[in-house]
Short mmCIF file of C-alpha atoms in Angstrom, two decimals:
data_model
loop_
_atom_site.label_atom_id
_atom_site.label_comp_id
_atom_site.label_asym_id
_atom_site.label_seq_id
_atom_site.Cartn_x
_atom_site.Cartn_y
_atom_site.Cartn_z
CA UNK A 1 200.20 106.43 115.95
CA UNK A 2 197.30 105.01 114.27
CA UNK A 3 197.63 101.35 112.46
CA UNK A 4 195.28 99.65 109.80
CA UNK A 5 195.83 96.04 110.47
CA UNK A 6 193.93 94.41 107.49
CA UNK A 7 193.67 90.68 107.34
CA UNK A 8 191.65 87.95 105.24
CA UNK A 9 191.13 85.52 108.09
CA UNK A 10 190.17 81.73 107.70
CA UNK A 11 190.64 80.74 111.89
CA UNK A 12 192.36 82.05 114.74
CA UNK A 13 196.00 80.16 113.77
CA UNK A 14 199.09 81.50 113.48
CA UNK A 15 199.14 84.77 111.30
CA UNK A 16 195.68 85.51 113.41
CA UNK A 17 197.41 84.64 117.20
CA UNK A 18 201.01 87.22 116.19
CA UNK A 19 198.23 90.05 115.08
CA UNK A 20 196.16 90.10 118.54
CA UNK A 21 199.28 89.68 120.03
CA UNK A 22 201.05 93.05 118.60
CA UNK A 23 197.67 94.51 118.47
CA UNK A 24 197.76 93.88 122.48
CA UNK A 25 200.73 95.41 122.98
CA UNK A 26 200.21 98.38 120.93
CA UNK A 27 197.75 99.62 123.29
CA UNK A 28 199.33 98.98 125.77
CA UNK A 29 202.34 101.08 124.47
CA UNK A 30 199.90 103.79 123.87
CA UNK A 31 199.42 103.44 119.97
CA UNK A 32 196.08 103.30 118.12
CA UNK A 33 195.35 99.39 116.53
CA UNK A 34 192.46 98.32 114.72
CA UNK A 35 192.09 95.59 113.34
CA UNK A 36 189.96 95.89 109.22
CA UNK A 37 188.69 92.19 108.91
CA UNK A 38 187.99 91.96 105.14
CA UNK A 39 184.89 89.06 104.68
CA UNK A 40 181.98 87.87 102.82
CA UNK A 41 178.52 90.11 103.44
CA UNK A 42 176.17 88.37 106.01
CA UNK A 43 178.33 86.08 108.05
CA UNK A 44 178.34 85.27 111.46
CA UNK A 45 181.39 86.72 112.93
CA UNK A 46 184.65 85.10 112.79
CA UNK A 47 186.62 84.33 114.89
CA UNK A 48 189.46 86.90 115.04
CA UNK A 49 186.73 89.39 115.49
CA UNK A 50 184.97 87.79 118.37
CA UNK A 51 188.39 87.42 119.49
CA UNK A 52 188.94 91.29 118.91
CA UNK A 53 186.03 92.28 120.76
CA UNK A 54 186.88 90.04 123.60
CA UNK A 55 190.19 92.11 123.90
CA UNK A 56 188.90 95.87 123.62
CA UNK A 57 190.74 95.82 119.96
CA UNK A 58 189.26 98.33 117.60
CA UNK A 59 187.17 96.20 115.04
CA UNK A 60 186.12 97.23 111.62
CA UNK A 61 184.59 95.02 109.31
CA UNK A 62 185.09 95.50 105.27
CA UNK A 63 182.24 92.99 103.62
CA UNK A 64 183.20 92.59 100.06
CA UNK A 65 182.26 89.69 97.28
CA UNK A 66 185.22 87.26 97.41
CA UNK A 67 188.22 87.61 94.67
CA UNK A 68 189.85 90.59 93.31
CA UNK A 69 187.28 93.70 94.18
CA UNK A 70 188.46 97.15 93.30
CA UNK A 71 185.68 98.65 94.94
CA UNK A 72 186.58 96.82 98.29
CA UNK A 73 190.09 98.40 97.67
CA UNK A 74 188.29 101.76 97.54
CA UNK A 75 186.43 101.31 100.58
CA UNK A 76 190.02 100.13 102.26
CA UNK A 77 191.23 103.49 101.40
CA UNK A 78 188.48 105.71 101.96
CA UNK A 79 187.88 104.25 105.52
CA UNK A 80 191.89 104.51 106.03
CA UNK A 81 192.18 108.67 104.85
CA UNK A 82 188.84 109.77 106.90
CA UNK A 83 190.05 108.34 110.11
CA UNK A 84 193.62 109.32 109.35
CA UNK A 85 195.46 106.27 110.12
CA UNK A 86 199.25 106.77 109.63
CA UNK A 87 200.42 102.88 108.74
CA UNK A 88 198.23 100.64 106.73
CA UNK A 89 199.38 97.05 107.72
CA UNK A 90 198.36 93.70 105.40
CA UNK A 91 198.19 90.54 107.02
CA UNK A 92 197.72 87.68 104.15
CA UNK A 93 197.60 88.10 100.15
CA UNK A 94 194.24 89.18 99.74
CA UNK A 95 194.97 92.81 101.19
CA UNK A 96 198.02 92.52 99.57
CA UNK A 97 196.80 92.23 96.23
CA UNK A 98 193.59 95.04 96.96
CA UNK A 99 195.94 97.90 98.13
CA UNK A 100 199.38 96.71 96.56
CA UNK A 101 199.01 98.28 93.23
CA UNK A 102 197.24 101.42 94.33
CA UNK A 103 200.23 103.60 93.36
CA UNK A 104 201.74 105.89 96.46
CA UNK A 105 200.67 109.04 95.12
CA UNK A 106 196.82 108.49 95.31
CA UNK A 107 197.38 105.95 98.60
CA UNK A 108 199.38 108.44 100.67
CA UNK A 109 199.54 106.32 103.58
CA UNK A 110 202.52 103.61 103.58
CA UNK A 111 201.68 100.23 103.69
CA UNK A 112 204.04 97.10 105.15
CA UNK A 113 203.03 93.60 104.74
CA UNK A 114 204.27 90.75 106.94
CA UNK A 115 204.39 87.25 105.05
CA UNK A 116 203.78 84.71 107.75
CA UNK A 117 204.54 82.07 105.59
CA UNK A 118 204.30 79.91 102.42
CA UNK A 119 201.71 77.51 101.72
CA UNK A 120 202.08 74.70 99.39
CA UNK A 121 199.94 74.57 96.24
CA UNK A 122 199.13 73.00 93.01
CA UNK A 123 200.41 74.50 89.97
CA UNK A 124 197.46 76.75 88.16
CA UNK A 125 195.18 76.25 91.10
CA UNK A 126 193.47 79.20 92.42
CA UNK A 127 195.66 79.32 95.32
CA UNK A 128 198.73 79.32 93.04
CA UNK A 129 196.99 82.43 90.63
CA UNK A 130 196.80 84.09 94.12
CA UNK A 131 200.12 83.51 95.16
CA UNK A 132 201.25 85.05 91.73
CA UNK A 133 199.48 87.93 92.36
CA UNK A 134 200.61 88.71 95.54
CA UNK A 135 204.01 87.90 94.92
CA UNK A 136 203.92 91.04 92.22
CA UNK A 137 201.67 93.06 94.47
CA UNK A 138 204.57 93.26 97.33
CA UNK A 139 206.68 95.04 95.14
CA UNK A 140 204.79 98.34 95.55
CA UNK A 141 204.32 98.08 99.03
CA UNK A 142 206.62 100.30 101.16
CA UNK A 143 208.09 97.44 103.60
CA UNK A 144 207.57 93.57 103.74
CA UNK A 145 208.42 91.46 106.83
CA UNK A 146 209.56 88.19 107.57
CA UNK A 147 208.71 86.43 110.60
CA UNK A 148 211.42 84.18 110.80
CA UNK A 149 215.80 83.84 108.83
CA UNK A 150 214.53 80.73 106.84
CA UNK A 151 212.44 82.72 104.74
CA UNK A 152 215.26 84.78 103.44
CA UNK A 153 216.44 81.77 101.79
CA UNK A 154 212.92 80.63 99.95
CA UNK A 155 212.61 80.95 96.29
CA UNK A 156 209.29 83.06 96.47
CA UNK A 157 212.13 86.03 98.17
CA UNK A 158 213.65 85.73 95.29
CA UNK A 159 211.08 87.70 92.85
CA UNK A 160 210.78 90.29 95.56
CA UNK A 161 212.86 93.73 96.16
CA UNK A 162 215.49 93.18 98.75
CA UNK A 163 215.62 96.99 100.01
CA UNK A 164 212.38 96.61 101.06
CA UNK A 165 212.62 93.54 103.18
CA UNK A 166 213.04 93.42 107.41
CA UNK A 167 212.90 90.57 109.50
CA UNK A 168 210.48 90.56 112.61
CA UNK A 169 210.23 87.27 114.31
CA UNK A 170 207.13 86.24 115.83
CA UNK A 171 206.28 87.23 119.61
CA UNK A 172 203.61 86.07 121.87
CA UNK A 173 201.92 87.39 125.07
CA UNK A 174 203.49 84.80 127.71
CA UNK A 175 200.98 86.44 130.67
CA UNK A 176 198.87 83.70 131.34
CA UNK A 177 199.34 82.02 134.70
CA UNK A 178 195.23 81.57 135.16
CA UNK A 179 194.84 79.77 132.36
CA UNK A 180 197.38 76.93 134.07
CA UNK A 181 195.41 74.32 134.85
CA UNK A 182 196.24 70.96 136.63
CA UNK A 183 193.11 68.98 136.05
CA UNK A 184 192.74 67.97 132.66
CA UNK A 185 188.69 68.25 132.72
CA UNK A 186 188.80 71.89 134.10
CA UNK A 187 190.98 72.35 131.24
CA UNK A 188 188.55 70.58 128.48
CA UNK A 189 185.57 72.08 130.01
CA UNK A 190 186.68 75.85 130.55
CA UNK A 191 187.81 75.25 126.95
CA UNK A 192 185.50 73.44 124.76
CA UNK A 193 182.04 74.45 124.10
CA UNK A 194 180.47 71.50 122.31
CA UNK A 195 179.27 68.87 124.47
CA UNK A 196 179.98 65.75 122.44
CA UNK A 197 183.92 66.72 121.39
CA UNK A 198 184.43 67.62 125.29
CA UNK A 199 182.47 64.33 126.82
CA UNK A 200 185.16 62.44 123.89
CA UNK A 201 188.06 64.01 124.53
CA UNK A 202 187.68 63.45 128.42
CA UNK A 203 187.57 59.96 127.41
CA UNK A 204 190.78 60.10 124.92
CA UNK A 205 192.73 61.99 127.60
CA UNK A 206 193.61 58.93 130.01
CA UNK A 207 196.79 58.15 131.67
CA UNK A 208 198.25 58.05 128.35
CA UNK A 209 201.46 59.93 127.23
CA UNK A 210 199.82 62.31 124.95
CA UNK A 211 201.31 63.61 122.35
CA UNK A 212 199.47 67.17 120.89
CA UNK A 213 199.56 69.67 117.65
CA UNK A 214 197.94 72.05 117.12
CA UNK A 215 197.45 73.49 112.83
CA UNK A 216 195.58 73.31 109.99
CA UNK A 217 195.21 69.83 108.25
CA UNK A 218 197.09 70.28 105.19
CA UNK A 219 199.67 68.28 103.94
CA UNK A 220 202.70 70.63 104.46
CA UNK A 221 202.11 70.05 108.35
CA UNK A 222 203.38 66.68 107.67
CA UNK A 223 200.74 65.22 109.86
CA UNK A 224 200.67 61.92 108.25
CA UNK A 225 204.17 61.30 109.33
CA UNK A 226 203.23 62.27 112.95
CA UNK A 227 200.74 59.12 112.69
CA UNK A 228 203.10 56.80 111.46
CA UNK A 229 205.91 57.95 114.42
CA UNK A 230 203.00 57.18 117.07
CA UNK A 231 202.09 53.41 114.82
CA UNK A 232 206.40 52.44 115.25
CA UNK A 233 205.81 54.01 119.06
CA UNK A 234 202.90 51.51 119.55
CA UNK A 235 203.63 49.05 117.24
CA UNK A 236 207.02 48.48 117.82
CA UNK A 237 208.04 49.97 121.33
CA UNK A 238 204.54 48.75 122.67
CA UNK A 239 204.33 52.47 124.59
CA UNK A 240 200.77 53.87 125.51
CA UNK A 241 200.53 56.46 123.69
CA UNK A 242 198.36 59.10 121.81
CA UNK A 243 198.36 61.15 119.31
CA UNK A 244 195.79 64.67 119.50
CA UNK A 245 195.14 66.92 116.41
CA UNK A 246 193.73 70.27 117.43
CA UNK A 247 192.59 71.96 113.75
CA UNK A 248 190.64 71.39 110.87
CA UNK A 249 191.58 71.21 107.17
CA UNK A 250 191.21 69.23 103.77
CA UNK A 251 193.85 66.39 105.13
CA UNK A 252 191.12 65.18 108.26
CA UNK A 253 189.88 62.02 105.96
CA UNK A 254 193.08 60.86 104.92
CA UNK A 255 194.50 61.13 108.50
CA UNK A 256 191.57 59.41 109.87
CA UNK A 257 191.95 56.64 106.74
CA UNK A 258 195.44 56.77 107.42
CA UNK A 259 195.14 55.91 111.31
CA UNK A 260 192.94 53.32 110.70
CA UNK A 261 195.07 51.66 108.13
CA UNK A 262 198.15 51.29 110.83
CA UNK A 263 195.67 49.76 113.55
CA UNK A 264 195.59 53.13 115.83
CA UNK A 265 192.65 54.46 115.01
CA UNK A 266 191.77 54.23 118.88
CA UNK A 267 194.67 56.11 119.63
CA UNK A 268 193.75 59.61 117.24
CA UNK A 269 191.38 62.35 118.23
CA UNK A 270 190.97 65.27 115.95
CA UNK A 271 188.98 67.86 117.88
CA UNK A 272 188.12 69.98 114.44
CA UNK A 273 188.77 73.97 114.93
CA UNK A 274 188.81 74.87 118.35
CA UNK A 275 188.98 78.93 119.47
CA UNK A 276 192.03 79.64 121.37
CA UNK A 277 193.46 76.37 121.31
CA UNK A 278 196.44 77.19 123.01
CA UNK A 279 194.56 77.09 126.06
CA UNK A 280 194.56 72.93 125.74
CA UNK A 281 198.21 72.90 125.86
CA UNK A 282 198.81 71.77 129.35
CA UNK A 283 196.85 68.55 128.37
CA UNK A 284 200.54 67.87 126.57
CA UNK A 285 202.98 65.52 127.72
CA UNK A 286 205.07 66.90 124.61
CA UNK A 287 204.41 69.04 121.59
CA UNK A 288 205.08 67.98 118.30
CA UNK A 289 205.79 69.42 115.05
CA UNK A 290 206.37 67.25 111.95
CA UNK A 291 205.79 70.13 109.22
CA UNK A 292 207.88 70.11 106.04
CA UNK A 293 207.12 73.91 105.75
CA UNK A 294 207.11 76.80 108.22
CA UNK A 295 207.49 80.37 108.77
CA UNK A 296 207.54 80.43 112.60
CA UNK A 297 204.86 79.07 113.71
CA UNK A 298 203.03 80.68 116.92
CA UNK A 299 202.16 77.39 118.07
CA UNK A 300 205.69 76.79 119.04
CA UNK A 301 206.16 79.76 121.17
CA UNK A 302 203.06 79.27 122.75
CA UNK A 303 204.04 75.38 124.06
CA UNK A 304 206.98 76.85 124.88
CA UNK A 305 205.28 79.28 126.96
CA UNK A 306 203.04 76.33 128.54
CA UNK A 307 206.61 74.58 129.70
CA UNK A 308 205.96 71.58 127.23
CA UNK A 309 208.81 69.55 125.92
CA UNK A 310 209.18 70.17 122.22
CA UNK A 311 210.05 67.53 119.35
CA UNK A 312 210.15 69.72 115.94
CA UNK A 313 211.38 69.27 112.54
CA UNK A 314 214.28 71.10 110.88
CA UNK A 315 212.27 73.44 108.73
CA UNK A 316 211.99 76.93 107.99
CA UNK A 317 212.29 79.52 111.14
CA UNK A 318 212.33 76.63 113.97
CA UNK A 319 215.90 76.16 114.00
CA UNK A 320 216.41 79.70 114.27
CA UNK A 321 214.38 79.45 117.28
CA UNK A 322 215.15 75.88 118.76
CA UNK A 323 218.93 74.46 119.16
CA UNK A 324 218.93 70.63 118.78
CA UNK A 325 219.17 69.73 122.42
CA UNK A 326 218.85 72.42 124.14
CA UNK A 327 215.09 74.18 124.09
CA UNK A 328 213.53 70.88 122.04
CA UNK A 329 214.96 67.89 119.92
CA UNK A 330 215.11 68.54 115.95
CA UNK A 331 214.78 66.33 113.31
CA UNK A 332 214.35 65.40 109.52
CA UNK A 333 210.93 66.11 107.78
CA UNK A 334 209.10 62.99 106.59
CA UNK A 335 211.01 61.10 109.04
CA UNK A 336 208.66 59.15 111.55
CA UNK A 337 211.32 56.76 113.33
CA UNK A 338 213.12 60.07 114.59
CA UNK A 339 210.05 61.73 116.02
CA UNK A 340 209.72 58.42 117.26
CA UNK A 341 213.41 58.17 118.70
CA UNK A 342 213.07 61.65 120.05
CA UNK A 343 210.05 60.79 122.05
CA UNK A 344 211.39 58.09 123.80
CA UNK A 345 214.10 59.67 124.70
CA UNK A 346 212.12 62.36 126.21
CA UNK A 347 209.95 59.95 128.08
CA UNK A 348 212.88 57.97 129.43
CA UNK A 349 215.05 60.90 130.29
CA UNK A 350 213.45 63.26 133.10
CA UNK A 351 216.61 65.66 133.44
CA UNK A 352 216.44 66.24 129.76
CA UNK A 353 213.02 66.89 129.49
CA UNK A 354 213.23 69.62 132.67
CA UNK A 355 216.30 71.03 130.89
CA UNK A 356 214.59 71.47 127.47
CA UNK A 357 211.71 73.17 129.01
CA UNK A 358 214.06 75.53 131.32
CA UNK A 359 215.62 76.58 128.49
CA UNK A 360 213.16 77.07 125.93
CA UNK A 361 211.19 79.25 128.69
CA UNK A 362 214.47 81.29 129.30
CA UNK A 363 214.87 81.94 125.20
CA UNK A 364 211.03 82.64 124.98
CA UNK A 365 211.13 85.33 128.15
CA UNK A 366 214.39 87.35 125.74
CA UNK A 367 213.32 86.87 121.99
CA UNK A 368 209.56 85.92 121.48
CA UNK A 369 207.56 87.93 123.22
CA UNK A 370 204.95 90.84 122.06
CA UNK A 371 207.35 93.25 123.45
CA UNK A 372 210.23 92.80 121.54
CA UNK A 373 207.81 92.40 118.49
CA UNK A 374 205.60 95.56 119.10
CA UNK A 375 209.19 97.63 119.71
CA UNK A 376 210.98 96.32 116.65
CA UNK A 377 207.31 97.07 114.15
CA UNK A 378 207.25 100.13 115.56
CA UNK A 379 210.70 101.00 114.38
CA UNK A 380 209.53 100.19 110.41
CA UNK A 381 206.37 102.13 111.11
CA UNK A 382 208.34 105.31 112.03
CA UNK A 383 210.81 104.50 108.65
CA UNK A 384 207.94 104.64 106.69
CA UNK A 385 206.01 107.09 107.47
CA UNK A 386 208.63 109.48 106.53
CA UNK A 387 209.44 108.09 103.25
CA UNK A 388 206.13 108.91 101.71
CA UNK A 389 206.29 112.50 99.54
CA UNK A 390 203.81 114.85 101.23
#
């Protein structure tokens, strides 16, 4: 079987990190991936594609002028019928919107789309026209998937067509043993290719209990609460601590204003957008998500992967994938004194913090890997290709 994966990309984060993933393990079940990266003309390449190339993933770029293009949607097509791809599969609302209303009779090829997530926007901003428009686009695709039980509850489900819905939760490739790394600066250095953020970041990484999270800087990651739970920890429980950011994003000023402001600006490093950044994981003494929205996020497979203990909020698919005390600690959004609590009773508790990684490996190893994933797409490829007319 041949698969169109077509995605928008701004990074290699989460929606980028599940598609190599499946793509991965489609070849290796013997199917036919490629991945249609739809960009600006003339850029350098991003990095998804690097990434694709690194893997031996099929790579086909579609350079278009940025908003709605029909004539990109034409090329999508064309390119799809002459190499006779049987699945066309949209990763992100811009394919959405370019193929969605191309009605099934001139299409002929079925065409799923997997929502990743929800992002938060301001009313009658560009993002929020977009989010109209794909929200009506997904009605004419063939199947949409969910990557995690909490988005079956959201409001944006709502306004779309229940028959067509199936939930797929997120799966990783857990096969990286080499990339386990005791030393922290074999780690930085076989990770990090600028010299200044490696030289500072060998610095920040001392005998400190290090807190990490990795995500875009946007204020539904709830990042500013993060910094306040590491001020009480410092502040108030006098711990060494620290706090590192591994993204990028339009929050980075306030974070940095904000960190200053509570007297631990000493105690912050945002490394900016780092390739593969699950490969800094083991510098984490725990893994922390304070996000007031999420799909499932890939970052919390992969720590769980890297035998991290996890702290998370209560939001979207994590508790679907997390019990409260048994693979991580939950708790309340916008709460920093119980990311705060939860951490020191991680750091004071050694048989918790061995049992929360046991079992959040064990759950990882049965529900979240590319394998179930790749098995359980496959199955809504195979439904849809036979419900198109001939």
């Amino acid at each position: 079987m041949k698969i169109l994966h077509l995605i928008d990309s701004g990074g290699l984060y989460g929606a980028e990190m599940m598609l190599l993933s499946l793509a991965k393990q489609q070849i290796k079940n013997g199917m036919e991936p490629t991945i249609g990266s739809i960009r600006i003309p003339d850029i350098a390449y991003k990095a998804i594609e690097e990434e694709a190339v690194k893997l031996g993933i099929e790579l086909h770029l579609f350079n278009m002028k940025s908003g709605f293009n029909l004539s990109g949607s034409v090329d999508i097509l064309k390119y799809a019928k002459n190499n006779n791809f049987d699945v066309i599969h949209s990763h992100g609302y811009k394919p959405n919107i370019l193929l969605g209303l191309i009605p099934k009779s001139i299409r002929k090829i079925p065409i799923i789309s997997t929502k990743h997530g929800y992002t938060s926007t301001v009313k009658f901003s560009k993002m929020h026209v977009y989010q109209l428009l794909d929200t009506f686009a997904l009605k004419f695709v063939d199947r949409i998937v969910l990557v995690s039980r909490a988005m079956l509850e959201s409001n944006e489900i709502n306004n779309l067509p229940t028959d067509k819905i199936e939930l797929i939760e997120n799966g990783i490739d857990i096969t990286h043993p080499e990339m386990i790394y005791e030393d922290q600066n074999k780690i930085i250095n076989s990770h990090i290719e600028d010299d200044t953020i490696r030289h500072s970041l060998r610095k920040f990484c001392d005998d400190s209990l290090l807190l990490t999270s990795i995500g875009r800087l946007s204020a539904e990651k709830g990042y500013d609460v993060l910094i306040q739970a590491v001020s009480i920890l410092i502040n108030e429980h006098h711990l060494k601590i620290k706090l590192l950011l591994i993204g990028d994003g339009i929050e980075k000023d306030n974070l940095l204003r904000l960190a200053n402001e509570l007297g631990i600006a000493e105690n912050l490093f945002i490394t900016g957008y780092i390739d593969n950044a699950k490969f800094l994981l083991p510098l984490a003494d725990i893994y922390v998500i304070s996000s007031h929205t999420e799909g499932l996020p890939i970052t919390l497979l992969e720590a769980m992967s890297f035998s991290i203990p996890i702290i998370a909020t209560k939001v979207g698919g994590i508790p679907y994938v997390i019990d409260n005390e048994r693979e991580g600690l939950l708790v309340e959004s916008a709460k920093p004194s119980e990311i705060a609590d939860a951490v020191l009773r991680i750091t004071k508790d050694k048989n918790l913090a061995n049992g929360l990684i046991f079992n959040s490996a064990s759950k990882l190893r049965s529900m979240f890997t590319s394998e179930v994933m790749a098995e359980k797409y496959t199955r809504v490829y195979n439904q849809v290709s036979t419900s198109l007319p001939d």
